[in-house]
Short mmCIF file of C-alpha atoms in Angstrom, two decimals:
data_model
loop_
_atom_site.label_atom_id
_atom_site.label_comp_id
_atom_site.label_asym_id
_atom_site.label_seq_id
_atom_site.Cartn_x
_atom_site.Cartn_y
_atom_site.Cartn_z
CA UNK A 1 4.02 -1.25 -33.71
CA UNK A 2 2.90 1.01 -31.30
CA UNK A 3 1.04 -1.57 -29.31
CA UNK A 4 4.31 -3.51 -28.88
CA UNK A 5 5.85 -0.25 -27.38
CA UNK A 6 2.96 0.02 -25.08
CA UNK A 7 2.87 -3.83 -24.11
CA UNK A 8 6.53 -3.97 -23.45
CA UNK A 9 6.61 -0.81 -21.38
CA UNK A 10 3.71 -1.83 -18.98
CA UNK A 11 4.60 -5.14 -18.73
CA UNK A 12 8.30 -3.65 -17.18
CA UNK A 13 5.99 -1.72 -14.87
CA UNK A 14 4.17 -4.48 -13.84
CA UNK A 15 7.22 -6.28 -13.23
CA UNK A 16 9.62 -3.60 -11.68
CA UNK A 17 6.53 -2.87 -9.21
CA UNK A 18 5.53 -6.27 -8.30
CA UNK A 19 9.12 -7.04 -7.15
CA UNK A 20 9.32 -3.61 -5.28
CA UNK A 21 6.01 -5.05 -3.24
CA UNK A 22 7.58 -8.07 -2.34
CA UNK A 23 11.23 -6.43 -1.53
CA UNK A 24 10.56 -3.41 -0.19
CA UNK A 25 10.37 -3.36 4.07
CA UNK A 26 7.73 -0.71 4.43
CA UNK A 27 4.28 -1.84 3.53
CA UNK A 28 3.09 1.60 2.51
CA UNK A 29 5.24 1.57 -0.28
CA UNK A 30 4.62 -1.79 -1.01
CA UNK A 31 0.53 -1.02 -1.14
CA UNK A 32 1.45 1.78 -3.39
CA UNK A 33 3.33 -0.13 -5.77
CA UNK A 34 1.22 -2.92 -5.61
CA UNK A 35 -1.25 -0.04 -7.18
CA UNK A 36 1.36 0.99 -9.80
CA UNK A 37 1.13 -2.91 -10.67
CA UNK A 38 -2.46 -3.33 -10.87
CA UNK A 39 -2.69 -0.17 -13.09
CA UNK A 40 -0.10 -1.59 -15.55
CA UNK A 41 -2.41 -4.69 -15.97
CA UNK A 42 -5.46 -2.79 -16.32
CA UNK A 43 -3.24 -1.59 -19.64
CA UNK A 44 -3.45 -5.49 -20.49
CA UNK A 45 -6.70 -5.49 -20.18
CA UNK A 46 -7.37 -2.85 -23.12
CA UNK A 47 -4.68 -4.62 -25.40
CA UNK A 48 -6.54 -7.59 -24.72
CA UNK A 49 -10.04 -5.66 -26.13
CA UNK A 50 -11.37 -6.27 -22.19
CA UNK A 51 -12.09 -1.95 -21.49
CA UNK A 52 -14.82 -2.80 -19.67
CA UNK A 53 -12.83 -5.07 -17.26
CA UNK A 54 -10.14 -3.06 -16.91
CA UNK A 55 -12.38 0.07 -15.98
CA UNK A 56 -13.58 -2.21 -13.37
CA UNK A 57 -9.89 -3.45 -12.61
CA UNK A 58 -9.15 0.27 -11.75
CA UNK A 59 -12.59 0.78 -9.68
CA UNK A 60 -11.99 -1.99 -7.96
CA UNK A 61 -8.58 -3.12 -6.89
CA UNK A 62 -6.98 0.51 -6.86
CA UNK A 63 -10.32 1.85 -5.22
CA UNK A 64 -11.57 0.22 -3.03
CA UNK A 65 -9.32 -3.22 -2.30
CA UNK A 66 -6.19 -0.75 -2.32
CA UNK A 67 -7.80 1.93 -0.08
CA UNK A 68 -9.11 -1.02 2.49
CA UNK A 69 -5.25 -2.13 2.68
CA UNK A 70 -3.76 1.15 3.07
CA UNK A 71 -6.49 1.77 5.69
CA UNK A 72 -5.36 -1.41 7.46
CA UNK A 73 -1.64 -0.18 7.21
CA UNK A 74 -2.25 3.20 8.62
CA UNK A 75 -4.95 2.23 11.60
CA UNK A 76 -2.02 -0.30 12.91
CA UNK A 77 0.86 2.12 12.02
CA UNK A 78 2.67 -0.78 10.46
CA UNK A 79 5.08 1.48 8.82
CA UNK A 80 7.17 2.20 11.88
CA UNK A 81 6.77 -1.51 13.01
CA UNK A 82 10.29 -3.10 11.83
CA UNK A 83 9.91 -5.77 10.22
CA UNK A 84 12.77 -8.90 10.90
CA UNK A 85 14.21 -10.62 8.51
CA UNK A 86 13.49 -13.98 7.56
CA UNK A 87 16.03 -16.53 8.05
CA UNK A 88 19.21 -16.75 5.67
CA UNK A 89 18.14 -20.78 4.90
CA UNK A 90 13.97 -19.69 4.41
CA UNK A 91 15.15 -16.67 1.77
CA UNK A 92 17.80 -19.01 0.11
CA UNK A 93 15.09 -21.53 -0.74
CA UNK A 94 12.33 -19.17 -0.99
CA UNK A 95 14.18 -17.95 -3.63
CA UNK A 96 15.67 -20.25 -5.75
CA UNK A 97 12.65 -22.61 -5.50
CA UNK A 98 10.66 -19.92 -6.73
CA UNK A 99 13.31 -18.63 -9.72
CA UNK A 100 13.37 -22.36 -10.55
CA UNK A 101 9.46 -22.23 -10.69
CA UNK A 102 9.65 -19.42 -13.19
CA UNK A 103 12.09 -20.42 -15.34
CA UNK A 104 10.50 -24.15 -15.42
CA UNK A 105 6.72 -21.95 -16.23
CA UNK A 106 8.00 -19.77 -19.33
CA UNK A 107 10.04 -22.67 -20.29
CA UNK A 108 6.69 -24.86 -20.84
CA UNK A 109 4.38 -21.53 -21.82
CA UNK A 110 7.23 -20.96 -24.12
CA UNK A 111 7.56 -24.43 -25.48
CA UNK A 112 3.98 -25.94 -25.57
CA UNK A 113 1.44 -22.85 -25.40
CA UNK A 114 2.19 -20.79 -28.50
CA UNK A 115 -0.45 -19.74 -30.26
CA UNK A 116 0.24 -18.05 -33.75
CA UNK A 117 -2.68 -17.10 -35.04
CA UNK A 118 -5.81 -15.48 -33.37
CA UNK A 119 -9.24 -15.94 -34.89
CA UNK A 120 -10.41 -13.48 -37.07
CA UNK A 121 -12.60 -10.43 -36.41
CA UNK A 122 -12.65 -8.50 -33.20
CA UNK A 123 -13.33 -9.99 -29.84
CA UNK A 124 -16.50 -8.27 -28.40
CA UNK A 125 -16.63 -7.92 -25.06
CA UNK A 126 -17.80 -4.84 -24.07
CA UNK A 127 -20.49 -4.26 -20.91
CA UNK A 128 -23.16 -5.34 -23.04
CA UNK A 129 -21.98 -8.51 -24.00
CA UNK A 130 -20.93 -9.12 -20.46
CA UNK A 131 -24.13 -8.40 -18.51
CA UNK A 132 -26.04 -10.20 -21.00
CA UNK A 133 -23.93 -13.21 -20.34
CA UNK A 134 -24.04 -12.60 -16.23
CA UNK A 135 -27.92 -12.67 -16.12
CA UNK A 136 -28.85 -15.38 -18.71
CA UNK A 137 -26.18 -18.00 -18.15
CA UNK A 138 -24.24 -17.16 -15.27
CA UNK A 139 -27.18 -15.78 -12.95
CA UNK A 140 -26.79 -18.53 -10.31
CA UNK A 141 -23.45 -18.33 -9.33
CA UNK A 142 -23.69 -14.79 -9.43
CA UNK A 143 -26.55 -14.51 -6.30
CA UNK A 144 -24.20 -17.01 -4.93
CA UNK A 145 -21.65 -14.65 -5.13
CA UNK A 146 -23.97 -11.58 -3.98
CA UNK A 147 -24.35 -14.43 -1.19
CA UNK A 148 -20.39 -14.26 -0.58
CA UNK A 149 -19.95 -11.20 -0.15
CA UNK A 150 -22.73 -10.47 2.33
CA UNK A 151 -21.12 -13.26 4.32
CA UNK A 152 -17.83 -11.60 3.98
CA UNK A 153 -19.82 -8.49 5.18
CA UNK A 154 -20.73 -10.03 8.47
CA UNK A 155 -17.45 -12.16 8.84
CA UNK A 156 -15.47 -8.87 8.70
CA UNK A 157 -17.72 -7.01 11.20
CA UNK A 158 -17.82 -9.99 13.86
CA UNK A 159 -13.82 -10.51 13.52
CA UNK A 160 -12.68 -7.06 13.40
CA UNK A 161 -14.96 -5.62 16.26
CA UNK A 162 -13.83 -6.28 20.25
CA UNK A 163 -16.26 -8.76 22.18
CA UNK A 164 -18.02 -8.57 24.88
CA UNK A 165 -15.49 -10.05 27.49
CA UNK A 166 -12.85 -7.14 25.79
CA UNK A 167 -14.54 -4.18 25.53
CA UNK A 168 -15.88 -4.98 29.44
CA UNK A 169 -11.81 -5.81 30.03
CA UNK A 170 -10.78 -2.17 28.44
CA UNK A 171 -13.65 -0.60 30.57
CA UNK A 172 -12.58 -1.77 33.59
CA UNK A 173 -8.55 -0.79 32.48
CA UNK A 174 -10.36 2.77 31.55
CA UNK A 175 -11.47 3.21 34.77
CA UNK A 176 -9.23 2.21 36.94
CA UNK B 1 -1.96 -7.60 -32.73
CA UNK B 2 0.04 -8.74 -29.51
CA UNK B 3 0.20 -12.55 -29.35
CA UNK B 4 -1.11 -14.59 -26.75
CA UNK B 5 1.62 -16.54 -25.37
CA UNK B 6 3.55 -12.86 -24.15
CA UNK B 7 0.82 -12.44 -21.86
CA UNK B 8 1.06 -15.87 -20.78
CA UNK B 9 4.44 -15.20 -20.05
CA UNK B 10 3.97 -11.61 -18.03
CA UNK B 11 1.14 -13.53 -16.47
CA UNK B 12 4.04 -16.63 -15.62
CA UNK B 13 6.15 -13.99 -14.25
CA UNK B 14 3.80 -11.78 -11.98
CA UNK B 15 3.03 -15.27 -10.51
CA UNK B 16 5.99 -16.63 -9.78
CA UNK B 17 6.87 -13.20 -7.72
CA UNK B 18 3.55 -13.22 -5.90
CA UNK B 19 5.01 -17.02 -4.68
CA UNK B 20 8.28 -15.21 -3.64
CA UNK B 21 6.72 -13.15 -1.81
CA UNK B 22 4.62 -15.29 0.09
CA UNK B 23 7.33 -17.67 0.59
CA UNK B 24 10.06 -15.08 1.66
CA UNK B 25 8.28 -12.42 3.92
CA UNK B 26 6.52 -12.24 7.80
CA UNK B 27 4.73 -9.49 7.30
CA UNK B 28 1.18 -10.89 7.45
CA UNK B 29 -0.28 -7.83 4.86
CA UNK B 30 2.54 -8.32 2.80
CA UNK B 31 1.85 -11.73 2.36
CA UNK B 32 -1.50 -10.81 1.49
CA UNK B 33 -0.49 -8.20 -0.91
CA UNK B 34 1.63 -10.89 -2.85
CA UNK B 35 -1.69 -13.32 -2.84
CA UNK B 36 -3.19 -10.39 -4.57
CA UNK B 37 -0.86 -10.04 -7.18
CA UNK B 38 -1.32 -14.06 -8.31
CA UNK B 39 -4.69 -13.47 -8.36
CA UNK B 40 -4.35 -10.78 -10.92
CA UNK B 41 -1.81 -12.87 -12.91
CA UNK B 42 -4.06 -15.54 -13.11
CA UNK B 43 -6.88 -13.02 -14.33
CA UNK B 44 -4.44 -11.96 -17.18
CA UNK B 45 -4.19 -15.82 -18.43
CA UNK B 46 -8.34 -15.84 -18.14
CA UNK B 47 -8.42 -12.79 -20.11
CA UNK B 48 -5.33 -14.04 -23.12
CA UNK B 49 -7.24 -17.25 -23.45
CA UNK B 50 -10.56 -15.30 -23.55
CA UNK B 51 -9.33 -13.44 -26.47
CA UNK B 52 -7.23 -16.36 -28.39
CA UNK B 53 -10.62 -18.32 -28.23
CA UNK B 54 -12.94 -16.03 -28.69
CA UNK B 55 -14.89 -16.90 -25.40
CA UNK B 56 -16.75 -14.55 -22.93
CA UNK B 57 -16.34 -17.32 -20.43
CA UNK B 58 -12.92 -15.87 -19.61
CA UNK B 59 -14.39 -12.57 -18.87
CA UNK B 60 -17.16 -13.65 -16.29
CA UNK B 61 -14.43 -15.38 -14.84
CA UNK B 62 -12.47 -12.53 -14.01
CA UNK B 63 -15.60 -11.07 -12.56
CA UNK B 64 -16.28 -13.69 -10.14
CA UNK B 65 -12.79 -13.70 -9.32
CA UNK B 66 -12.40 -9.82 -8.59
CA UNK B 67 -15.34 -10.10 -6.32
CA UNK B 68 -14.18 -12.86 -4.66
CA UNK B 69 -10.87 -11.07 -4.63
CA UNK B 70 -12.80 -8.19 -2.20
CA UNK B 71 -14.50 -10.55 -0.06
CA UNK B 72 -11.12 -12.07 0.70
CA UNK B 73 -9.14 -8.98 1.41
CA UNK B 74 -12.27 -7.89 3.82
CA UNK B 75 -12.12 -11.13 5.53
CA UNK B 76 -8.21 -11.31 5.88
CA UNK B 77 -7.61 -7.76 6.82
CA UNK B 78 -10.69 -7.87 9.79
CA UNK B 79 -8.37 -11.62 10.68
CA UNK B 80 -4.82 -9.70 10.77
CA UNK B 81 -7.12 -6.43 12.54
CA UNK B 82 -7.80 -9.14 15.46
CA UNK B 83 -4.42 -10.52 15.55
CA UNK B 84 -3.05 -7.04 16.02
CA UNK B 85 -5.10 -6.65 18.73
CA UNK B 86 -4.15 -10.12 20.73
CA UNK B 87 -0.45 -9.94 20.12
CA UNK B 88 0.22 -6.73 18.75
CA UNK B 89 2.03 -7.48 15.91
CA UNK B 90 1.08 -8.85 12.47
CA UNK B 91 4.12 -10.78 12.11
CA UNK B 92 3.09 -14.37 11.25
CA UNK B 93 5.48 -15.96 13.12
CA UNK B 94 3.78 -14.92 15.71
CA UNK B 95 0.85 -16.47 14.84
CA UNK B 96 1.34 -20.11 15.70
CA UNK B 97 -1.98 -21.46 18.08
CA UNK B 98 -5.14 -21.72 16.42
CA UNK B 99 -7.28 -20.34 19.65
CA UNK B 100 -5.38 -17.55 21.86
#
């Protein structure tokens, strides 16, 4: 019983928050909500017997994806940028093609994906389990994706940093 | 025990707002915030299925797709970072020729 109360109460977070990131015009508040969000799901996560990837939901999106966008936010002082609207016709269909696409999805997940019973005994999946997994069956896609992320690494740093040409272009500006 | 097809549900939901969002707003970070929250709805279905089959495939999944997850928001925040600094402003409108 008390899971239900739990599920049903995070799952309203989850909700309320995500549509407060999308609707709200200041993205600061939308970063921190989106944070609110991601917490609520790390809640699914431990109803789902997943603690290990919801500690790691935590760690990672609210610490260090979240921080990298509020960092982003606050080094362009986006939140005194105004934002205009989109165009009456673009948030008409926006909307009702994607309230359409909702109602069609838990129409079908409702209809053809119901799943009464779960197999007995507890799901294991603590680190253990997990790690073992990673480095017997999965270990080549995940070098590959130690690979990835180095790349991302040096993508970041070469887009994000001023070239040559610029930072010449602001010296000159500096000095003259 | 919480049946699967709620989550599938909440997941169906937190998706079809992340498309709203995407669909509806110029703000290029709040675009990418939206993108964010479809990723994590889709992780939720990887994780329900995970359990209702008794599968740790689900799980690595998620993994892969959280670090993916940070390699994309590194990439598309250093993009929108070098935007700002050619047109100052994020606003994707904006950003309509491939080379400026």
């Amino acid at each position: 019983m008390i899971e239900f109360v739990i599920f049903f109460f995070f799952a309203a977070v989850a909700v309320i928050f995500a549509l407060v990131v999308i609707l709200h015009r200041n993205p600061v508040v939308g970063a921190l909500s989106l944070v609110a969000s991601l917490f609520a799901l790390a809640v699914m996560y431990v109803l789902l017997d997943a603690p290990f990837l919801a500690a790691l939901q935590v760690i990672v999106y609210a610490g260090a994806i979240m921080v990298l966008f509020l960092f982003v936010i606050m080094l362009l002082n986006l939140s005194h940028m105004h934002e205009e609207p989109t165009r009456p016709i673009q948030q008409f269909l926006g909307f009702t093609s994607t309230a359409g696409f909702a109602i069609a999805l838990v129409y079908y997940l409702s209809k053809y994906a119901v799943f009464k019973i779960l197999p007995p005994g507890r799901f294991m999946s603590d680190a253990k389990f997990i790690g073992a997994s990673l480095f017997e069956s999965y270990i080549f896609p995940f070098e590959m994706v130690s690979i990835l992320l180095l790349a991302a690494i040096v993508g970041a740093l070469l887009l994000s940093g001023r070239s040559a040409a610029q930072r010449a272009k602001l010296g000159v500006e500096a000095n003259s | 025990v919480i049946p699967t097809h709620w989550f599938l549900i909440l997941s169906g939901i937190l998706f079809s707002i992340g498309v709203c969002g995407v669909l509806t707003r110029k703000n290029g970070i709040t675009i990418f915030m939206s993108i964010e929250l479809m990723v994590n709805a889709v992780n939720l279905t990887f994780l329900a299925y995970a359990r209702q089959f008794h599968q740790l495939h689900g799980l690595i999944f998620v993994f892969f797709v959280m670090a993916i997850a940070a390699a994309e928001a590194a990439v598309g925040l250093a993009i929108f970072l070098s935007l700002y600094h050619h047109r100052h402003t994020i606003d994707v409108d904006e950003a309509n020729l491939m080379h400026w």
